[in-house]
XYZ file of C-alpha atoms in Angstrom:
146
model
C 70.643 -31.572 28.201
C 67.160 -33.826 26.642
C 64.635 -35.438 28.582
C 65.814 -38.792 26.679
C 69.415 -37.868 27.590
C 68.272 -38.506 31.296
C 66.283 -41.913 30.819
C 69.010 -44.654 31.357
C 66.201 -47.624 31.243
C 66.938 -48.548 27.570
C 70.551 -47.849 28.623
C 70.422 -50.502 31.411
C 67.422 -53.153 29.992
C 65.638 -52.991 32.914
C 61.881 -53.870 33.238
C 60.136 -50.768 34.332
C 57.193 -48.568 35.430
C 57.657 -45.440 36.175
C 59.068 -45.135 32.646
C 57.755 -44.772 29.836
C 60.946 -46.530 27.009
C 59.964 -43.929 24.180
C 58.212 -47.253 22.013
C 55.428 -45.893 19.703
C 52.615 -48.131 20.470
C 51.094 -50.458 23.040
C 53.382 -50.129 25.702
C 54.685 -54.402 26.691
C 53.474 -55.839 29.653
C 56.520 -55.056 32.375
C 55.900 -51.662 31.364
C 52.081 -51.174 32.484
C 51.456 -48.497 34.836
C 48.592 -49.788 38.429
C 46.310 -47.401 35.743
C 47.233 -49.349 33.024
C 47.510 -52.543 34.288
C 44.004 -53.515 34.234
C 42.668 -56.900 35.931
C 40.172 -58.290 33.602
C 39.771 -62.048 35.073
C 36.517 -61.508 38.295
C 38.379 -63.604 40.579
C 35.521 -63.258 43.087
C 34.081 -64.956 40.222
C 36.310 -67.653 40.993
C 37.066 -67.500 43.593
C 33.322 -69.350 43.747
C 33.319 -71.607 41.055
C 33.426 -75.323 41.530
C 36.633 -76.135 39.738
C 38.205 -74.014 41.862
C 36.970 -75.149 45.184
C 38.084 -79.146 43.606
C 41.744 -77.689 43.270
C 41.539 -76.630 47.080
C 40.315 -79.012 48.341
C 42.489 -82.161 46.605
C 45.875 -79.648 47.642
C 44.629 -79.431 51.349
C 43.601 -83.040 51.497
C 46.898 -84.017 50.324
C 49.207 -81.146 51.739
C 47.919 -81.984 55.047
C 48.473 -85.055 56.269
C 51.894 -85.491 54.628
C 52.527 -82.228 56.714
C 51.253 -83.527 59.517
C 53.075 -86.981 58.327
C 56.589 -85.260 57.635
C 56.371 -82.812 60.914
C 55.015 -86.410 63.629
C 58.450 -87.808 61.377
C 60.878 -84.605 61.915
C 59.875 -84.326 65.633
C 60.240 -87.689 67.412
C 63.922 -88.316 66.323
C 63.925 -84.858 69.253
C 61.564 -86.922 71.181
C 63.401 -90.131 71.002
C 67.095 -88.819 71.870
C 65.594 -85.803 74.651
C 63.551 -88.552 76.400
C 65.648 -92.335 75.658
C 69.262 -91.195 75.067
C 70.101 -94.414 75.892
C 68.179 -96.979 73.739
C 69.188 -93.948 70.968
C 72.912 -94.147 71.395
C 72.139 -97.723 71.336
C 74.291 -99.634 68.364
C 72.470 -101.580 65.731
C 75.820 -104.467 66.328
C 75.406 -105.705 61.681
C 76.097 -101.565 61.192
C 79.403 -101.531 63.070
C 79.660 -98.431 65.304
C 76.581 -96.799 64.047
C 74.098 -95.935 66.471
C 70.589 -95.883 66.547
C 69.745 -91.776 66.876
C 72.372 -91.878 63.237
C 70.170 -94.630 61.590
C 66.819 -92.327 62.211
C 68.517 -89.160 61.310
C 69.683 -90.702 57.995
C 66.167 -92.100 57.258
C 64.667 -87.790 56.929
C 66.409 -88.637 54.280
C 63.946 -91.416 53.083
C 61.443 -89.634 54.309
C 61.834 -86.434 52.789
C 61.973 -88.051 49.369
C 59.126 -90.225 49.297
C 56.845 -87.816 50.409
C 58.966 -85.083 47.493
C 57.682 -88.224 45.003
C 53.812 -88.359 46.260
C 53.275 -84.333 46.379
C 55.175 -84.842 42.335
C 52.717 -87.550 41.757
C 50.141 -85.524 43.134
C 51.106 -82.366 41.610
C 49.693 -83.355 37.295
C 46.209 -83.584 39.580
C 46.895 -79.872 41.260
C 48.004 -78.782 36.963
C 45.609 -80.509 35.613
C 42.253 -78.168 37.477
C 45.282 -75.573 38.082
C 45.280 -75.244 34.292
C 41.196 -75.469 34.034
C 40.764 -72.231 36.203
C 42.893 -70.576 34.093
C 41.291 -71.479 31.211
C 37.473 -71.078 32.471
C 39.073 -67.287 34.385
C 40.364 -65.431 31.117
C 37.094 -66.940 29.009
C 34.435 -65.070 28.431
C 32.791 -66.232 31.384
C 36.119 -65.229 33.318
C 36.263 -62.019 32.354
C 34.483 -58.689 33.878
C 31.648 -57.738 32.779
C 32.149 -53.664 31.623
């Protein structure tokens, strides 16, 4: 039995970085071994760039307050139900037999939608900054020097 008969990769069509599929020419990126897949970007230089620092700071400026708001809003329901059950079990007259806890719980869906909308709006600027960092990293200024 030949070596080609033992290689089932061509029949399975699985991406591999272990066995050669028998192509001539350049190796496709998904078939490169660790030695062949050389890192051409100087990541220390990218991390030290002002654009990357701006990206990280702008994401933190949005994500930290949004996360604090989300967690506070979420755990407020649990705290109120645990420590003020009478208030949370009182019904809202104009809604019928619906109590305050259900309305608060349902409002969390609205809150998640609003936080998602705000993130998507902010993400446009994050994507623009990330594209700039990526293009700078792949340009000659970001490549490792041989």
